[in-house]
Each structure stands twice: as structure tokens, then as C-alpha cells.
């Protein structure tokens, strides 16, 4: 397994488009440092200056911290420090004055795999964005501007990585020169245009680290001083020469880079790719190693079995780094200082750290919004809810940025801080997606049941965003399958806070349904009853709507609107068809705080609709009211989740209505029956669902959790309110096994209802 991770990790650097490499990326993690001034004693003035060079290697880079712990334990000073990729993070953290204990805590506290994941947690999305992602679950990040197809410059834009690095450095304000840090520091990056080495010696420390760590094709390049910068490992994975230029007399170099395979070990195409990509970083490291002299120290920790994405093994890497230093104790200990001299060295570092603009609480003096989007800066500032004069921590500021990024309109949202006289100017940088403003998503759903007809859907959604300064957008959907439709709608907030919105659209659809005869009381249909169990009905209709809505909270939406539908309902296999018109008013309420639509572990979801239909269908001459409510609530303990589900619906119009169908049946909806096998004018259902997450199947860049579960359900449908009673309800239940995948759940289940009704179900990509 470790060999596979190594293959994927190093191959990614060379194969920019190789998605498999996304599993184990050559990440770089964190570290802190204390700077140095020359103590006043004679021995200190005459001692050689020591530089520490740290190479890249993802999670393996935690071994660097073990080396530093050994150096501190044996009074070995570090006068200069440099790093590449993961090494730039550890080096930067140590250089800014972080203790080894602080760095170790940061490595353990944060989920470093999220550095290569920009996905916004579902519970943080707006309800509108949740509905879009739930329906069109294949998010491609493909852009289309009407003339050409565009793609992002990396699988990940760096939002997650930037957040981790800012939290790690506590958003240290801009440093005019890294020689001013407690330990003079340099980070190595690569100019992606010239493929030349760039030595970074000033700036925003977290941004500099990110540039050094941005693997081409995995992370979008970081723009600094007019250059697009990526991972420095391609040109200098072990920056020894930089330390010598800074003034280091002795260099301690820590090499955790991948070694090349022997001819006998190259047995597959993946190993060939790995060999090619490893040769780039290996060649640059070997070139630097040639610059070492007899007095320098080269450490090569044993990191076999630890892959670039094995973040859970970072504590083990720390131990191995310390052991590697112990093996070289004879040379290293010769560099030790006396306790008194080392104390002076530490004091000098502490004094230089005090001169840095360390941030405990940000006191906002001014806010500047830098954006290239059409969205008004007022909207952005209102979304952040920050004001001049506010006092806020870095963690709280990151939460504010998360809310802005959750709009899903931007490639990246970050910030920088400039400090003067204890006050902080906050520069918010909002970058529009470079591959927009039109985006394409897809859907793919399959439902199969042993007791009802199968259904399939494929669909495409095109979103044209950034239509106005308030955040307007135009969405068009094309869906083909058992239920087909073409629809388009325009949506726009109508205030700078985006609390209120207007939406209008048109929808053309063609679908088939079954109206079971047990729900039909019309004597005119009696001749058909003796031949068929249900009516197979084909409906074609076109509808238009317009609505006004409010979003009091991100997880709440209320809308009122007017609609008109016109179409034809035809009983398949007969000459019976009926034209119909449906028009009226509606009120819709949506509450949604679920963290996952298919397998929620926390939160709730409510859909409540009231329609007042004034149309004339089947001689219905009065206003008909349709009401439906669906409620789900989930609570979890460790790996187990209980979900409660309740659903009611009522329609006081004709029993056969192509616009308002009240049905029950299907998985966890009276399991054992076919999908909507029972129909009527009134419905009631309650269910209790248990899920256990059996396996996480976490591969770093993505996961495929495996669930086992069961449900118990009680419900029925009725034609008349007088018939509704608990005694007339049906008991049912189900068992299932499911995977949560990138295209939605893949689930196999079995359901049984009293009376001998049983059914098997298969879902692929369906959000049930």
C-alpha cells in the first residue's frame, strides 16, 4: 500500500491531469521557528553559523520536526533555515518563532487532507445551492462561456490549503524581509512559465508557503510579484545552496525525497510514471547534495511505509526524524553550545519574535475589498458582516470567509493583513472563477425495483452567473429519461444583503406515472377496473411561474408565487386523454441544515408546500387545495445515526390529477411496495431509520463510506378523510447496504410490507 501511495504522490507532479494522483498529493505541512541573533560571548562570535535545509515530501515532512526536536534537545542552534514544499512549511513555522510543541500540536489538530479539498460543507451552503447540488450531483467544474469550454488550472484552487496555512501562522502580517524573522528564512518555488527556481524572501508567510507547496495540476499556481508559482520540488527539493548564500558555514540537510527504483523494481506502467516524476525531484536534490562539504551533515530519515498523504502517520514520522538525527549524533553533537550560550541564543530569538506583529486579536482599522467579479463589493462586505472597529480572532475571520466562499461563485477567497501601530488593515481578495461565468453540471440516476418499472435519467445543467451586481443567474436544465424535461429560470436577489429574491421560469416536461385503481372511485372507470390494476398515464405539460422569496437565514427559504400549467394526460393503450389547465398560487417553505442529503449525520430538512389551484379539471369547479410536508431529522453517536422521517400530503380535488399526485410506496416510503404503488387524496407516513458507517474507505483526496442500515415504517393513503385511522395503516421495513460516492449513493436494499408485499431496490446516483 505504501508503494502505491508513493507512486501516486510523485506521479502527480509530472502528470498534471492524472486524477488518480489526487489520492496522495505531495503536500507540505506546518512548522514554526525562532530567529537568531549573535550572542555577545566570544564563543558565540566565533562559532560557525548553522543552516537547516528541509526537503519536500508531504506527510513524510513531519520527520523534519523530529530533527528539530533533537537539535533543541542537544543545544544545537539554527541560524538560517530554508525549505521546499512541506519543508517550507515546517521551516517557516519554526522561523516565525513557533516552538516544536506548538508545531506538533498544529500537525495533530488540523485535518491536512482538507488542504487538497475546496468543497464547502453542505450545511454551510445556501438552500438554493443545496438544491442544485442535490439534483445535479456530478459537479464537473467545467466552464463554458458560449464559445469555448474551459477548465480550472488545478483540481483544487487552494482555498482549503490557504485556510490551513493562515490558521497555522495566525495570519502573520506581511513581512518586509524574512531576515527579520526570529530565524532568517527562505522558501523555494518554481515559476511555472520559465520553470526556473524562485527564492522567496519576503511577503505574506502563509501565501509564500502555499506557493512552495502548490503541486502543478493539483493546486492552482499562486500569484506573487507578477509570477505564477508552483511547488519548488521540481527545481530544488533540498535548498542547500540558498543557505550557503545566506551565510551558513555548516549545513544540516534533511532529505525525505523519494529514491529512484532499481531496474528490477520497475514492473508496471505506474512505476514507470513514478520513476519519471521522482527523477525530477531526485535530480535537483542530488545536485544540491553535491554542494555539501565534509563538515556538513546529511540526514535521510527512514520514511518507508509513510506516503505523502499518510497524515495519520505524521507522529510516526516525527519519531523517525529524531532517530535519524541520533544516528548522526557524532557530527551533530559537535555543534552543541553550552547551556549558557544556548540560553543566550534562545533569548535573542525571543527578542526578535517580540518585534514581529504577532496577532492575538485583529482590531480592524480599515477593510478593502479587492475583487474582479461583477458582484458589488457591498454584497461581499454585507456577507462578511465585518465592520471597521471590530475585534476578531483569526479563526473567527476564517469562518466569515467560509460563508462568503460558500456562495460557490469564486475561485478563491483569501485575505492579508497589514499592521501599523497595533491597528490592522484587512485586505479581502475575492477572485472570480477563471473558467466562468458559465458552468456545467450533470446528473445520472438509475432506480430499479422488482415490483415497479425501472427509471433512468441523465441530465445537464448550465448556469450563467454574475449577471448583475446583486448576484443574478440564469439556469437551464435538460433531462432525458423516464421523466424528461427542459426548463430555464432567472433568479436574482433584490437587495445588497441578498435577503430577498425574485425568480421566474418556464418548464416543459414529459413523464409517465401509474395511478392505481384502488384509489379511484369514479363509476365511469369501472369497466377498466376489471382489466387493469392501474392506469398507466402519460403526461405532457408546460408550465410557467414567478415568485418572490425571503432568505431570513442561510438554511431557511420562504417563497410565494403564481403558476400556470397546461397539458394533456393520456391513459396509455387507450383513446382516453384529457386536456387540462392548472393555475393558482402557492407558498413554499424550505428548511435544510443537513450535512449530507443521502446519509445525514446531523441536522434537519423540511419541505412544506401549499397550493391553491383555481384550474378546472374533471369538472372540478372550485378552488382545490394541495398541501404537503416532508420532515427529516438526524442525530448521531459515533458511527451510528438515527433518522426520523415524517410525510403527509392532502388534496381536496379530483382523485386523478396530473398536477397533484398523492402516492406512497418505495424504499423507506412503505418499503415492499413499488414506487408510488398506492395513490389517493391523503397520505401519512412515519419512519425510523438506523444507519451504521461500517467502513470509511478514506483515500485522502476522496472517500467512499460504506453503510449498513434498516428502517421501520408505518403509513398508508386514503381517498376520504373519514377513512384515516391508525388501524388502517400498513407496517413495513427495509434493510440496505450502500456506498456514498461522488455521483450519489449506490445502494442495494430489500423491503417488506405486511400482507406479503416484498421488493428489492437498486439505486445508483439517486438522492432518495
Short mmCIF file of C-alpha atoms in Angstrom, two decimals, residues 1-11 24 60 258-262 264-268 270-275 278 303-308 310:
data_model
loop_
_atom_site.label_atom_id
_atom_site.label_comp_id
_atom_site.label_asym_id
_atom_site.label_seq_id
_atom_site.Cartn_x
_atom_site.Cartn_y
_atom_site.Cartn_z
CA UNK A 1 0.00 0.00 0.00
CA UNK A 2 2.82 2.40 0.84
CA UNK A 3 4.34 1.71 -2.59
CA UNK A 4 1.06 2.58 -4.28
CA UNK A 5 0.81 5.87 -2.36
CA UNK A 6 4.33 6.72 -3.28
CA UNK A 7 3.56 6.05 -6.92
CA UNK A 8 0.52 8.30 -6.89
CA UNK A 9 2.17 11.04 -4.87
CA UNK A 10 5.22 11.56 -7.08
CA UNK A 11 3.48 10.84 -10.38
CA UNK A 24 -1.96 11.12 -2.31
CA UNK A 60 6.68 12.48 5.44
CA UNK A 258 11.67 9.63 -2.95
CA UNK A 259 14.52 7.47 -4.15
CA UNK A 260 14.63 6.01 -7.65
CA UNK A 261 13.70 2.38 -8.28
CA UNK A 262 16.17 -0.19 -9.47
CA UNK A 264 14.28 -4.97 -11.20
CA UNK A 265 11.69 -2.97 -9.23
CA UNK A 266 10.12 -1.29 -12.28
CA UNK A 267 7.40 -3.81 -13.08
CA UNK A 268 4.41 -1.71 -14.17
CA UNK A 270 2.61 3.17 -12.77
CA UNK A 271 6.14 2.51 -11.57
CA UNK A 272 7.48 3.96 -14.81
CA UNK A 273 5.44 7.15 -14.28
CA UNK A 274 6.65 7.27 -10.69
CA UNK A 275 10.26 6.86 -11.79
CA UNK A 278 10.69 11.13 -8.95
CA UNK A 303 10.26 7.04 5.96
CA UNK A 304 9.47 3.71 4.25
CA UNK A 305 5.79 2.87 4.70
CA UNK A 306 4.78 6.52 5.11
CA UNK A 307 3.20 8.02 2.00
CA UNK A 308 2.83 11.65 1.08
CA UNK A 310 -0.48 9.45 5.27
#
